[in-house]
CSV table of C-alpha atoms in Angstrom, one decimal:
chain,number,residue,atom,x,y,z
S,29,UNK,CA,-0.2,-0.3,-0.2
S,30,UNK,CA,1.2,3.4,-0.8
S,31,UNK,CA,0.6,7.1,-1.0
S,32,UNK,CA,2.2,8.3,-3.6
S,33,UNK,CA,0.0,9.8,-6.3
S,34,UNK,CA,0.2,10.5,-10.2
S,35,UNK,CA,2.8,13.7,-11.3
S,36,UNK,CA,-0.5,16.2,-11.7
S,37,UNK,CA,-2.7,14.4,-8.5
S,38,UNK,CA,-2.7,16.2,-5.5
S,39,UNK,CA,-4.4,16.0,-2.0
S,40,UNK,CA,-6.6,19.0,-1.9
S,41,UNK,CA,-9.0,21.1,0.2
S,42,UNK,CA,-12.9,21.5,-1.1
S,43,UNK,CA,-15.3,22.7,1.8
S,44,UNK,CA,-13.2,21.9,4.7
S,45,UNK,CA,-12.6,18.1,3.9
S,46,UNK,CA,-9.6,16.7,1.5
S,47,UNK,CA,-10.1,15.1,-1.7
S,48,UNK,CA,-8.0,14.4,-4.3
S,49,UNK,CA,-8.1,16.3,-7.7
S,50,UNK,CA,-6.7,17.1,-10.8
S,51,UNK,CA,-6.2,20.4,-13.2
S,52,UNK,CA,-9.3,20.5,-16.3
S,53,UNK,CA,-12.5,21.9,-16.7
S,54,UNK,CA,-15.3,20.3,-14.8
S,55,UNK,CA,-17.5,17.5,-15.7
S,56,UNK,CA,-19.7,15.6,-13.7
S,57,UNK,CA,-20.6,18.9,-11.6
S,58,UNK,CA,-17.2,18.2,-9.1
S,59,UNK,CA,-16.8,20.8,-6.4
S,60,UNK,CA,-13.8,23.0,-7.7
S,61,UNK,CA,-10.8,25.5,-6.1
S,62,UNK,CA,-9.6,27.9,-8.7
S,63,UNK,CA,-8.4,25.3,-11.9
S,64,UNK,CA,-8.4,22.5,-9.7
S,65,UNK,CA,-11.4,19.9,-9.5
S,66,UNK,CA,-12.4,17.5,-6.8
S,67,UNK,CA,-12.7,13.3,-7.8
S,68,UNK,CA,-15.1,11.4,-6.0
S,69,UNK,CA,-13.9,8.0,-5.5
S,70,UNK,CA,-17.8,7.1,-5.2
S,71,UNK,CA,-17.6,7.6,-9.2
S,72,UNK,CA,-14.5,6.4,-10.3
S,73,UNK,CA,-13.1,3.2,-9.1
S,74,UNK,CA,-9.4,4.4,-10.3
S,75,UNK,CA,-10.2,7.2,-7.8
S,76,UNK,CA,-10.8,4.5,-5.3
S,77,UNK,CA,-7.9,2.2,-6.1
S,78,UNK,CA,-5.6,5.7,-5.2
S,79,UNK,CA,-8.1,7.0,-2.5
S,80,UNK,CA,-7.6,3.9,-0.9
S,81,UNK,CA,-3.2,3.6,-1.1
S,82,UNK,CA,-3.3,1.4,-4.0
S,83,UNK,CA,0.4,1.3,-6.2
S,84,UNK,CA,-1.5,1.5,-9.7
S,85,UNK,CA,2.1,2.7,-10.8
S,86,UNK,CA,1.3,5.7,-12.7
S,87,UNK,CA,3.2,8.6,-13.3
S,88,UNK,CA,1.2,11.1,-14.7
S,89,UNK,CA,3.7,13.5,-16.9
S,90,UNK,CA,2.6,13.9,-21.3
S,91,UNK,CA,4.7,10.7,-21.6
S,92,UNK,CA,2.3,8.4,-20.1
S,93,UNK,CA,0.2,6.7,-22.4
S,94,UNK,CA,-3.1,5.2,-20.9
S,95,UNK,CA,-5.7,3.0,-22.8
S,96,UNK,CA,-9.3,3.7,-20.8
S,97,UNK,CA,-12.0,1.0,-21.3
S,98,UNK,CA,-15.4,1.4,-20.3
S,99,UNK,CA,-15.3,5.2,-20.6
S,100,UNK,CA,-18.7,5.9,-20.1
S,101,UNK,CA,-19.8,9.9,-19.8
S,102,UNK,CA,-15.8,10.1,-19.2
S,103,UNK,CA,-16.1,11.1,-15.6
S,104,UNK,CA,-13.1,8.8,-14.4
S,105,UNK,CA,-11.0,9.4,-17.4
S,106,UNK,CA,-11.4,12.9,-17.7
S,107,UNK,CA,-9.4,12.9,-14.6
S,108,UNK,CA,-6.9,10.8,-16.6
S,109,UNK,CA,-6.4,13.2,-19.3
S,110,UNK,CA,-5.5,15.7,-17.1
S,111,UNK,CA,-2.3,14.3,-15.5
S,112,UNK,CA,-1.1,11.7,-18.1
S,113,UNK,CA,-0.3,11.9,-21.7
S,114,UNK,CA,-2.3,10.9,-25.0
S,115,UNK,CA,-5.5,8.9,-23.4
S,116,UNK,CA,-7.5,6.4,-25.9
S,117,UNK,CA,-11.3,6.2,-24.3
S,118,UNK,CA,-13.4,3.6,-25.4
S,119,UNK,CA,-16.3,3.6,-24.4
S,120,UNK,CA,-20.0,0.9,-27.0
S,121,UNK,CA,-22.4,2.6,-25.6
S,122,UNK,CA,-23.7,5.7,-28.1
S,123,UNK,CA,-25.7,7.9,-25.5
S,124,UNK,CA,-22.6,8.5,-23.0
S,125,UNK,CA,-19.8,8.4,-25.6
S,126,UNK,CA,-21.8,12.3,-26.5
S,127,UNK,CA,-20.7,13.3,-22.9
S,128,UNK,CA,-17.6,12.2,-23.2
S,129,UNK,CA,-16.7,13.4,-26.4
S,130,UNK,CA,-18.0,16.7,-24.8
S,131,UNK,CA,-15.7,15.9,-21.8
S,132,UNK,CA,-13.2,15.3,-24.7
S,133,UNK,CA,-13.4,19.1,-26.1
S,134,UNK,CA,-11.5,20.9,-23.4
S,135,UNK,CA,-8.5,17.9,-23.0
S,136,UNK,CA,-6.4,17.9,-26.2
S,137,UNK,CA,-5.0,14.6,-24.9
S,138,UNK,CA,-8.0,13.1,-24.8
S,139,UNK,CA,-9.2,10.5,-28.2
S,140,UNK,CA,-12.9,8.7,-27.6
S,141,UNK,CA,-13.3,5.7,-29.9
S,142,UNK,CA,-16.8,4.5,-29.8
S,143,UNK,CA,-15.9,0.3,-30.3
S,144,UNK,CA,-16.0,-2.2,-28.4
S,145,UNK,CA,-13.6,-3.5,-25.5
S,146,UNK,CA,-14.1,-6.9,-26.4
S,147,UNK,CA,-12.7,-6.4,-30.1
S,148,UNK,CA,-10.1,-4.3,-29.5
S,149,UNK,CA,-9.4,-5.2,-33.2
S,150,UNK,CA,-11.5,-2.4,-34.4
S,151,UNK,CA,-9.5,0.2,-33.0
S,152,UNK,CA,-6.1,-1.2,-33.2
S,153,UNK,CA,-5.1,1.4,-36.2
S,154,UNK,CA,-5.8,3.8,-33.6
S,155,UNK,CA,-4.0,3.0,-30.2
S,156,UNK,CA,-0.6,3.1,-29.9
S,157,UNK,CA,1.3,0.4,-29.5
S,158,UNK,CA,3.5,0.1,-25.4
S,159,UNK,CA,0.7,1.9,-23.8
S,160,UNK,CA,1.9,2.5,-20.6
S,161,UNK,CA,-1.2,1.6,-18.7
S,162,UNK,CA,-4.7,0.0,-19.5
S,163,UNK,CA,-7.7,1.3,-16.9
S,164,UNK,CA,-10.6,-1.2,-17.4
S,165,UNK,CA,-14.1,-0.8,-15.6
S,166,UNK,CA,-16.6,-2.8,-18.4
S,167,UNK,CA,-19.9,-4.3,-16.9
S,168,UNK,CA,-20.1,-6.7,-19.0
S,169,UNK,CA,-19.5,-10.8,-18.5
S,170,UNK,CA,-16.0,-11.9,-19.3
S,171,UNK,CA,-14.1,-9.2,-17.6
S,172,UNK,CA,-10.7,-11.3,-17.5
S,173,UNK,CA,-11.2,-12.2,-21.2
S,174,UNK,CA,-11.6,-8.4,-21.8
S,175,UNK,CA,-8.1,-7.6,-20.5
S,176,UNK,CA,-6.4,-10.7,-21.9
S,177,UNK,CA,-7.8,-9.5,-25.1
S,178,UNK,CA,-6.2,-5.5,-24.9
S,179,UNK,CA,-3.0,-7.0,-23.7
S,180,UNK,CA,-1.5,-6.3,-26.8
S,181,UNK,CA,-1.5,-3.3,-26.6
S,182,UNK,CA,0.5,-2.9,-23.1
S,183,UNK,CA,4.1,-2.2,-23.1
S,184,UNK,CA,6.4,-4.9,-21.4
S,185,UNK,CA,7.1,-3.2,-18.3
S,186,UNK,CA,3.0,-1.6,-18.2
S,187,UNK,CA,0.2,-1.9,-16.0
S,188,UNK,CA,-3.3,-3.4,-16.0
S,189,UNK,CA,-5.8,-1.0,-13.9
S,190,UNK,CA,-8.6,-3.1,-13.2
S,191,UNK,CA,-11.7,-2.9,-11.4
S,192,UNK,CA,-14.2,-6.3,-11.5
S,193,UNK,CA,-17.5,-5.9,-11.1
S,194,UNK,CA,-18.5,-8.8,-9.5
S,195,UNK,CA,-22.4,-8.7,-10.4
S,196,UNK,CA,-21.4,-8.2,-14.1
S,197,UNK,CA,-20.1,-11.2,-13.8
S,198,UNK,CA,-22.9,-13.5,-12.2
S,199,UNK,CA,-25.8,-11.5,-9.6
S,200,UNK,CA,-26.2,-15.1,-8.2
S,201,UNK,CA,-22.5,-16.2,-6.9
S,202,UNK,CA,-20.9,-14.5,-4.3
S,203,UNK,CA,-18.4,-11.8,-5.1
S,204,UNK,CA,-15.5,-13.9,-3.6
S,205,UNK,CA,-15.8,-16.9,-6.2
S,206,UNK,CA,-16.2,-14.2,-8.8
S,207,UNK,CA,-13.2,-12.4,-8.1
S,208,UNK,CA,-11.3,-15.9,-8.2
S,209,UNK,CA,-12.1,-17.4,-11.4
S,210,UNK,CA,-10.9,-13.9,-12.6
S,211,UNK,CA,-8.3,-14.3,-11.0
S,212,UNK,CA,-7.3,-18.0,-12.3
S,213,UNK,CA,-8.2,-16.3,-16.3
S,214,UNK,CA,-5.7,-13.6,-15.8
S,215,UNK,CA,-3.1,-15.7,-15.3
S,216,UNK,CA,-2.9,-16.7,-18.4
S,217,UNK,CA,-1.7,-13.2,-19.5
S,218,UNK,CA,-0.8,-11.5,-15.9
S,219,UNK,CA,1.0,-11.6,-12.7
S,220,UNK,CA,-1.1,-9.3,-10.5
S,221,UNK,CA,1.0,-7.6,-8.1
S,222,UNK,CA,-1.8,-6.5,-6.0
S,223,UNK,CA,-5.7,-6.2,-5.0
S,224,UNK,CA,-8.0,-5.0,-3.0
S,225,UNK,CA,-11.9,-4.9,-2.4
S,226,UNK,CA,-12.9,-1.3,-3.4
S,227,UNK,CA,-15.8,-1.0,-0.4
S,228,UNK,CA,-16.2,1.3,1.1
S,229,UNK,CA,-16.6,3.2,-2.7
S,230,UNK,CA,-18.2,0.1,-4.2
S,231,UNK,CA,-19.4,-2.7,-3.3
S,232,UNK,CA,-19.3,-5.7,-5.0
S,233,UNK,CA,-15.7,-4.7,-6.9
S,234,UNK,CA,-12.1,-5.6,-6.9
S,235,UNK,CA,-9.5,-2.9,-7.8
S,236,UNK,CA,-6.6,-5.2,-9.6
S,237,UNK,CA,-3.1,-4.0,-10.9
S,238,UNK,CA,-0.8,-6.1,-12.7
S,239,UNK,CA,1.5,-6.5,-15.2
S,240,UNK,CA,1.9,-8.5,-18.3
S,241,UNK,CA,4.0,-11.6,-18.4
S,242,UNK,CA,6.5,-12.1,-21.4
S,243,UNK,CA,6.0,-13.8,-24.4
């Protein structure tokens, strides 16, 4: 566990409370203080991982490239694009993608892609090779398989930052059983470095930090 934050992410006070924050235009009604905007861990799995002290190994800076799977309306990926370099945001649903496009208007390093994270071949011609991090938050069955299919984009020393939603896999099973299956499948292509349940911010979610195994 660590409290090391990426460059461009700070703990600042909003309304008397210390919060994670990035510099950028507000996106979802979050509190602001001049150029800083609060990062709400209750609305962001990656934000929760940082709040809980997980070592996500994001350096921040213009040279860091990120592939974000499951960008939705841009709540989290907008924060990522505030502190990272080129950030490719994959979202399949057209309605949240419209909000994602709006979030990208003030962020020249954010590149929205209307595509299915389960079919990386549909955006492989756009996403540069050897990205530093794949951040995944997709509410679908087969979350481990999505991570494995997108491993092709990761640099050898890159990181997978995965939020596993147990109820998206099987609402009838115990979440710990679901997480065990995800761990087993991920082992086909990743070494898990750290994991932690994301409560109290997100019920029945597991945050995972992993690195790709060598070929």
